[in-house]
Each structure stands twice: as C-alpha cells, then as structure tokens.
Amino acid sequence: MKYLIGNWKANKNLTEVEEWFKTFADLFNQKRPDWSNNLEVVICPPFVYLQKTSVLIKNYSLPIKLGAQDVAPFGNGPYTGEVIASQLSELVEYVIIGHSERRKNFGESDEILSEKVKQANAAGLKIIYCVPDDQTIIPKSISIVAYEPVWAIGSGKPETPTNASQVAKVIKNNPKVTAVIYGGSVKPDNVVSYLEAADISGVLPGGASLDPLQFWQIIVNASNTKA
Ligand code: PGA
C-alpha cells in the first residue's frame, strides 16, 4: 500500500474547493478506477473546509480520505482558536503533525509536537509525522513518517529518490515506523521514481495537489507502478 497525501496548506476559497472536486470527480467518473488495493489517497484541506470536503467526497462517491494539517496540543478547554483532536476525529482519518512550516513559522518544538501526538493518538487519528532529516526526534508511537527536506519544499528542486530512500531507511530504525513517505516538490512526472525506491512508501505533494489535474495525474501514474 502506497500513500498519496495531498497537502493544500493555507490555499483555496470555497468556490475553488468546489471547483477542485468538480474537476476531479469528472476525471474519476470517466473510468472509475479502483485503487483501493494499492493506494491510500488522502487530501488535507484547511480546517475550515473539512466539513464541506467530507460532504463533497461523499456526494461524488470518491475513494479519497480526509486529513487535517495540524491539531491542538490540548484537549477541550480555554484554548481560543485551536481545533482539538476529538473534533477532528469526527471528520478525518488522518492528521499531519510537525510539518516544517509549523516548526518554523509557529515555533513548534519537539515537546509541543509530542503533546499533539498524544492528543491525536487518544482520539484514534492516524498520524503523518513530518521530519526534515533523519536526526529529528520521532515520538515512540509513530508509524507513518514523512521525510521532507526543507530546501525541497515548494522549491521545484526535489531530493533524489536514491537519497530519499537512504534517509527513509535510517528513519525506519525507529521500532514502530512502518512507512516513510517523501515530500518536497513531488509532481506527476517524478512520483513514480519515489514510489519505486526501496524504502519509500508514498509521497506528500503540496503544490501539485492544489491542481486537480496534477493530483489526478499523480494518482494515475502511481497506480501504474509495480511497487
Ligand atoms: P511541495 O510541498 O510539494 O509544494 O514542495 C510539500 C509539503 O510541504 O508537504
């Protein structure tokens, strides 16, 4: 099973969300491919669209799962502006924790991230834990890690599949880690090279997931890999 996780970050308005799904569903309905045996396709929209996207996925009968881009390090209580794990668990199956943009722009430390992991685990969310290298602390309970070198994110200069696979192999020394996925300038034309690399179990495209045509092509190309 390979993971394709689309991270929309802080992009799109409501009309653009609806257009994304209309275009994607049109492509899907031309052949209605069944990728459920070899691909886990997840999109992570901004919090404010999770409800809407869950309805759109249901109405268009799309084999796509939902993920959140972040979660609070607290349970319910006086934490203005936060979205907590138990609320997310009503809408999503996955949550991204520790994305480098959160570490950098919001000062999220390993300690804060481990609190987020505790909350997400308690709510039964599947965690995609992001690290920029193979030296960063990974909480013990984590099974899915995304290796995302900071310089490759949004730069159009991806890490080579060989290097990414080597880093993934080191990350897999963490006893519970079963899947390491790669993120950083993944596009339709390079996705297969990552999926065919020995220790990589999926990809996490940001920019390319914003365009339904590109995200669709990533899925089509991924479905044709032997891996
Ligand atoms: P990118 O983003 O595909 O636009 O490089 C990846 C990520 O930050 O998750």
mmCIF file of C-alpha atoms and ligand atoms in Angstrom:
data_model
loop_
_atom_site.group_PDB
_atom_site.id
_atom_site.type_symbol
_atom_site.label_atom_id
_atom_site.label_comp_id
_atom_site.label_asym_id
_atom_site.label_seq_id
_atom_site.Cartn_x
_atom_site.Cartn_y
_atom_site.Cartn_z
ATOM 1 C CA MET A 1 0.000 0.000 0.000
ATOM 2 C CA LYS A 2 1.389 3.405 -1.012
ATOM 3 C CA TYR A 3 0.231 6.713 0.448
ATOM 4 C CA LEU A 4 -0.566 9.757 -1.686
ATOM 5 C CA ILE A 5 -1.174 12.640 0.712
ATOM 6 C CA GLY A 6 -2.165 16.000 -0.803
ATOM 7 C CA ASN A 7 -1.417 18.945 1.488
ATOM 8 C CA TRP A 8 -3.326 22.048 0.426
ATOM 9 C CA LYS A 9 -1.725 24.233 3.136
ATOM 10 C CA ALA A 10 -3.403 27.675 3.515
ATOM 11 C CA ASN A 11 -4.807 27.798 -0.007
ATOM 12 C CA LYS A 12 -8.189 27.994 -1.762
ATOM 13 C CA ASN A 13 -11.507 29.676 -1.130
ATOM 14 C CA LEU A 14 -14.873 27.938 -1.046
ATOM 15 C CA THR A 15 -15.514 28.306 -4.783
ATOM 16 C CA GLU A 16 -12.077 26.903 -5.588
ATOM 17 C CA VAL A 17 -12.689 23.943 -3.272
ATOM 18 C CA GLU A 18 -15.936 23.171 -5.113
ATOM 19 C CA GLU A 19 -14.230 23.548 -8.498
ATOM 20 C CA TRP A 20 -11.396 21.215 -7.446
ATOM 21 C CA PHE A 21 -13.898 18.483 -6.607
ATOM 22 C CA LYS A 22 -15.997 19.019 -9.729
ATOM 23 C CA THR A 23 -12.927 18.668 -11.977
ATOM 24 C CA PHE A 24 -11.537 15.734 -10.000
ATOM 25 C CA ALA A 25 -14.894 13.912 -9.982
ATOM 26 C CA ASP A 26 -15.270 14.413 -13.760
ATOM 27 C CA LEU A 27 -11.884 12.747 -14.288
ATOM 28 C CA PHE A 28 -12.717 9.970 -11.848
ATOM 29 C CA ASN A 29 -16.078 9.259 -13.458
ATOM 30 C CA GLN A 30 -14.586 8.746 -16.926
ATOM 31 C CA LYS A 31 -13.195 5.361 -15.831
ATOM 32 C CA ARG A 32 -13.980 4.989 -12.121
ATOM 33 C CA PRO A 33 -10.643 3.282 -11.395
ATOM 34 C CA ASP A 34 -10.379 1.180 -8.258
ATOM 35 C CA TRP A 35 -7.108 1.975 -6.493
ATOM 36 C CA SER A 36 -8.218 0.801 -3.063
ATOM 37 C CA ASN A 37 -5.940 -2.253 -3.104
ATOM 38 C CA ASN A 38 -2.686 -0.437 -3.686
ATOM 39 C CA LEU A 39 -3.156 3.267 -2.935
ATOM 40 C CA GLU A 40 -4.347 5.266 0.056
ATOM 41 C CA VAL A 41 -5.286 8.686 -1.331
ATOM 42 C CA VAL A 42 -5.718 11.449 1.244
ATOM 43 C CA ILE A 43 -6.237 15.184 0.913
ATOM 44 C CA CYS A 44 -5.619 17.652 3.710
ATOM 45 C CA PRO A 45 -7.615 20.876 3.187
ATOM 46 C CA PRO A 46 -7.647 23.798 5.635
ATOM 47 C CA PHE A 47 -9.739 23.125 8.783
ATOM 48 C CA VAL A 48 -12.467 25.465 7.625
ATOM 49 C CA TYR A 49 -13.211 23.258 4.583
ATOM 50 C CA LEU A 50 -13.094 19.834 6.244
ATOM 51 C CA GLN A 51 -16.845 19.681 6.708
ATOM 52 C CA LYS A 52 -17.514 20.795 3.130
ATOM 53 C CA THR A 53 -14.926 18.436 1.641
ATOM 54 C CA SER A 54 -16.290 15.475 3.589
ATOM 55 C CA VAL A 55 -19.722 16.158 2.043
ATOM 56 C CA LEU A 56 -18.243 16.573 -1.451
ATOM 57 C CA ILE A 57 -16.287 13.302 -1.148
ATOM 58 C CA LYS A 58 -19.469 11.520 -0.096
ATOM 59 C CA ASN A 59 -21.678 13.106 -2.757
ATOM 60 C CA TYR A 60 -19.234 12.358 -5.570
ATOM 61 C CA SER A 61 -18.503 8.849 -4.103
ATOM 62 C CA LEU A 62 -14.761 9.402 -4.341
ATOM 63 C CA PRO A 63 -12.255 6.915 -2.861
ATOM 64 C CA ILE A 64 -10.403 9.709 -1.083
ATOM 65 C CA LYS A 65 -9.779 10.026 2.643
ATOM 66 C CA LEU A 66 -9.514 13.262 4.558
ATOM 67 C CA GLY A 67 -6.697 14.520 6.731
ATOM 68 C CA ALA A 68 -6.136 17.628 8.838
ATOM 69 C CA GLN A 69 -2.956 19.692 8.516
ATOM 70 C CA ASP A 70 -2.484 20.148 12.252
ATOM 71 C CA VAL A 71 -4.055 19.527 15.657
ATOM 72 C CA ALA A 72 -4.014 21.266 19.032
ATOM 73 C CA PRO A 73 -1.622 20.023 21.736
ATOM 74 C CA PHE A 74 -4.529 20.235 24.219
ATOM 75 C CA GLY A 75 -7.875 18.647 24.882
ATOM 76 C CA ASN A 76 -11.045 20.722 25.097
ATOM 77 C CA GLY A 77 -10.907 23.874 27.182
ATOM 78 C CA PRO A 78 -9.942 27.547 27.123
ATOM 79 C CA TYR A 79 -7.661 27.467 24.049
ATOM 80 C CA THR A 80 -9.045 30.154 21.767
ATOM 81 C CA GLY A 81 -8.554 29.439 18.098
ATOM 82 C CA GLU A 82 -7.492 25.811 18.472
ATOM 83 C CA VAL A 83 -9.027 22.737 16.866
ATOM 84 C CA ILE A 84 -8.774 19.637 19.025
ATOM 85 C CA ALA A 85 -8.217 16.006 18.105
ATOM 86 C CA SER A 86 -11.625 14.696 19.183
ATOM 87 C CA GLN A 87 -13.314 17.320 16.970
ATOM 88 C CA LEU A 88 -11.157 16.334 14.027
ATOM 89 C CA SER A 89 -11.837 12.645 14.540
ATOM 90 C CA GLU A 90 -15.475 13.260 13.604
ATOM 91 C CA LEU A 91 -14.362 14.397 10.150
ATOM 92 C CA VAL A 92 -10.947 12.986 9.262
ATOM 93 C CA GLU A 93 -8.984 9.765 9.482
ATOM 94 C CA TYR A 94 -5.500 11.332 9.248
ATOM 95 C CA VAL A 95 -3.619 14.272 10.711
ATOM 96 C CA ILE A 96 -0.285 15.809 9.707
ATOM 97 C CA ILE A 97 1.871 16.707 12.711
ATOM 98 C CA GLY A 98 5.199 18.546 12.704
ATOM 99 C CA HIS A 99 5.243 19.952 9.188
ATOM 100 C CA SER A 100 8.370 22.106 8.815
ATOM 101 C CA GLU A 101 6.205 25.162 8.118
ATOM 102 C CA ARG A 102 4.682 24.733 11.596
ATOM 103 C CA ARG A 103 8.065 24.127 13.198
ATOM 104 C CA LYS A 104 9.468 27.272 11.542
ATOM 105 C CA ASN A 105 6.554 29.743 11.459
ATOM 106 C CA PHE A 106 4.820 28.738 14.678
ATOM 107 C CA GLY A 107 7.810 27.705 16.776
ATOM 108 C CA GLU A 108 6.592 24.155 17.296
ATOM 109 C CA SER A 109 9.171 22.270 19.348
ATOM 110 C CA ASP A 110 9.610 18.524 19.716
ATOM 111 C CA GLU A 111 7.902 18.868 23.147
ATOM 112 C CA ILE A 112 4.812 20.565 21.709
ATOM 113 C CA LEU A 113 4.693 18.053 18.873
ATOM 114 C CA SER A 114 4.785 15.148 21.304
ATOM 115 C CA GLU A 115 1.727 16.649 23.071
ATOM 116 C CA LYS A 116 -0.034 16.837 19.700
ATOM 117 C CA VAL A 117 0.833 13.211 19.064
ATOM 118 C CA LYS A 118 -0.653 12.221 22.448
ATOM 119 C CA GLN A 119 -3.893 14.057 21.655
ATOM 120 C CA ALA A 120 -4.141 12.588 18.147
ATOM 121 C CA ASN A 121 -3.474 9.059 19.412
ATOM 122 C CA ALA A 122 -6.089 9.392 22.137
ATOM 123 C CA ALA A 123 -8.645 10.416 19.501
ATOM 124 C CA GLY A 124 -7.721 7.497 17.209
ATOM 125 C CA LEU A 125 -6.332 9.651 14.391
ATOM 126 C CA LYS A 126 -3.689 8.229 12.048
ATOM 127 C CA ILE A 127 -0.641 10.453 12.264
ATOM 128 C CA ILE A 128 1.658 11.504 9.446
ATOM 129 C CA TYR A 129 4.659 12.796 11.382
ATOM 130 C CA CYS A 130 6.908 15.129 9.355
ATOM 131 C CA VAL A 131 10.655 15.401 9.848
ATOM 132 C CA PRO A 132 13.215 17.388 7.820
ATOM 133 C CA ASP A 133 16.025 14.795 8.214
ATOM 134 C CA ASP A 134 16.913 11.504 9.865
ATOM 135 C CA GLN A 135 18.167 13.143 13.091
ATOM 136 C CA THR A 136 14.910 14.684 14.294
ATOM 137 C CA ILE A 137 13.212 13.072 17.290
ATOM 138 C CA ILE A 138 10.261 10.879 16.362
ATOM 139 C CA PRO A 139 7.770 10.070 19.143
ATOM 140 C CA LYS A 140 7.745 6.382 20.011
ATOM 141 C CA SER A 141 4.176 5.662 18.926
ATOM 142 C CA ILE A 142 4.620 6.946 15.345
ATOM 143 C CA SER A 143 4.208 4.513 12.449
ATOM 144 C CA ILE A 144 3.978 6.822 9.401
ATOM 145 C CA VAL A 145 6.736 9.396 8.902
ATOM 146 C CA ALA A 146 7.039 11.954 6.103
ATOM 147 C CA TYR A 147 10.618 12.860 5.244
ATOM 148 C CA GLU A 148 10.536 16.407 3.874
ATOM 149 C CA PRO A 149 13.877 18.202 3.437
ATOM 150 C CA VAL A 150 13.177 21.913 3.999
ATOM 151 C CA TRP A 151 15.058 23.037 0.867
ATOM 152 C CA ALA A 152 12.963 20.751 -1.350
ATOM 153 C CA ILE A 153 9.592 22.077 -0.185
ATOM 154 C CA GLY A 154 7.981 24.360 -2.749
ATOM 155 C CA SER A 155 11.339 24.893 -4.488
ATOM 156 C CA GLY A 156 10.889 22.731 -7.573
ATOM 157 C CA LYS A 157 14.157 21.046 -6.527
ATOM 158 C CA PRO A 158 13.270 17.636 -5.125
ATOM 159 C CA GLU A 159 15.562 15.320 -3.199
ATOM 160 C CA THR A 160 16.726 12.438 -5.398
ATOM 161 C CA PRO A 161 14.805 9.182 -4.917
ATOM 162 C CA THR A 162 18.076 7.425 -4.025
ATOM 163 C CA ASN A 163 18.933 9.895 -1.242
ATOM 164 C CA ALA A 164 15.338 9.995 -0.017
ATOM 165 C CA SER A 165 15.293 6.223 0.156
ATOM 166 C CA GLN A 166 18.541 6.167 2.149
ATOM 167 C CA VAL A 167 17.137 8.654 4.662
ATOM 168 C CA ALA A 168 13.916 6.637 4.825
ATOM 169 C CA LYS A 169 15.907 3.525 5.636
ATOM 170 C CA VAL A 170 17.567 5.236 8.607
ATOM 171 C CA ILE A 171 14.195 6.562 9.826
ATOM 172 C CA LYS A 172 12.858 3.009 9.706
ATOM 173 C CA ASN A 173 15.284 2.117 12.505
ATOM 174 C CA ASN A 174 12.641 3.608 14.795
ATOM 175 C CA PRO A 175 10.953 0.424 16.005
ATOM 176 C CA LYS A 176 7.326 1.346 15.270
ATOM 177 C CA VAL A 177 7.867 3.118 11.945
ATOM 178 C CA THR A 178 6.395 1.011 9.161
ATOM 179 C CA ALA A 179 6.070 3.596 6.380
ATOM 180 C CA VAL A 180 8.247 6.533 5.350
ATOM 181 C CA ILE A 181 6.860 8.792 2.675
ATOM 182 C CA TYR A 182 8.660 11.555 0.782
ATOM 183 C CA GLY A 183 7.569 15.185 0.398
ATOM 184 C CA GLY A 184 9.194 18.120 -1.395
ATOM 185 C CA SER A 185 8.410 19.168 -4.992
ATOM 186 C CA VAL A 186 6.666 15.907 -5.888
ATOM 187 C CA LYS A 187 4.989 16.217 -9.309
ATOM 188 C CA PRO A 188 3.251 13.865 -11.751
ATOM 189 C CA ASP A 189 6.486 13.327 -13.674
ATOM 190 C CA ASN A 190 8.628 12.297 -10.680
ATOM 191 C CA VAL A 191 6.137 10.482 -8.442
ATOM 192 C CA VAL A 192 6.892 7.032 -9.858
ATOM 193 C CA SER A 193 10.622 7.357 -9.145
ATOM 194 C CA TYR A 194 9.838 7.780 -5.429
ATOM 195 C CA LEU A 195 7.249 5.032 -5.280
ATOM 196 C CA GLU A 196 9.682 2.599 -6.889
ATOM 197 C CA ALA A 197 12.505 3.455 -4.462
ATOM 198 C CA ALA A 198 13.154 0.661 -1.978
ATOM 199 C CA ASP A 199 12.282 2.301 1.345
ATOM 200 C CA ILE A 200 9.676 4.878 0.298
ATOM 201 C CA SER A 201 6.020 4.103 0.916
ATOM 202 C CA GLY A 202 4.344 7.114 -0.620
ATOM 203 C CA VAL A 203 4.513 10.825 -1.340
ATOM 204 C CA LEU A 204 3.206 14.072 0.113
ATOM 205 C CA PRO A 205 2.676 16.633 -2.665
ATOM 206 C CA GLY A 206 1.810 20.199 -1.654
ATOM 207 C CA GLY A 207 1.735 22.479 -4.694
ATOM 208 C CA ALA A 208 0.835 19.693 -7.122
ATOM 209 C CA SER A 209 -2.201 18.695 -5.031
ATOM 210 C CA LEU A 210 -3.771 22.134 -5.479
ATOM 211 C CA ASP A 211 -4.441 21.427 -9.134
ATOM 212 C CA PRO A 212 -6.954 18.595 -9.582
ATOM 213 C CA LEU A 213 -5.442 17.683 -12.971
ATOM 214 C CA GLN A 214 -1.968 17.304 -11.492
ATOM 215 C CA PHE A 215 -3.216 15.416 -8.446
ATOM 216 C CA TRP A 216 -5.227 13.142 -10.721
ATOM 217 C CA GLN A 217 -2.148 12.504 -12.871
ATOM 218 C CA ILE A 218 -0.133 11.676 -9.737
ATOM 219 C CA ILE A 219 -2.730 9.040 -8.862
ATOM 220 C CA VAL A 220 -2.829 7.640 -12.405
ATOM 221 C CA ASN A 221 0.975 7.436 -12.596
ATOM 222 C CA ALA A 222 1.150 5.899 -9.109
ATOM 223 C CA SER A 223 -1.454 3.269 -9.990
ATOM 224 C CA ASN A 224 0.767 2.110 -12.833
ATOM 225 C CA THR A 225 3.827 1.418 -10.681
ATOM 226 C CA LYS A 226 4.863 -2.122 -9.890
ATOM 227 C CA ALA A 227 5.628 -1.224 -6.297
HETATM 228 P P1 PGA B 1 5.526 20.886 -2.184
HETATM 229 O O1 PGA B 1 5.133 20.783 -0.636
HETATM 230 O O2 PGA B 1 5.054 19.632 -2.854
HETATM 231 O O3 PGA B 1 4.797 22.102 -2.688
HETATM 232 O O4 PGA B 1 7.021 21.008 -2.264
HETATM 233 C C1 PGA B 1 5.300 19.600 0.076
HETATM 234 C C2 PGA B 1 4.971 19.820 1.532
HETATM 235 O O5 PGA B 1 5.353 20.842 2.104
HETATM 236 O O6 PGA B 1 4.292 18.997 2.162
#
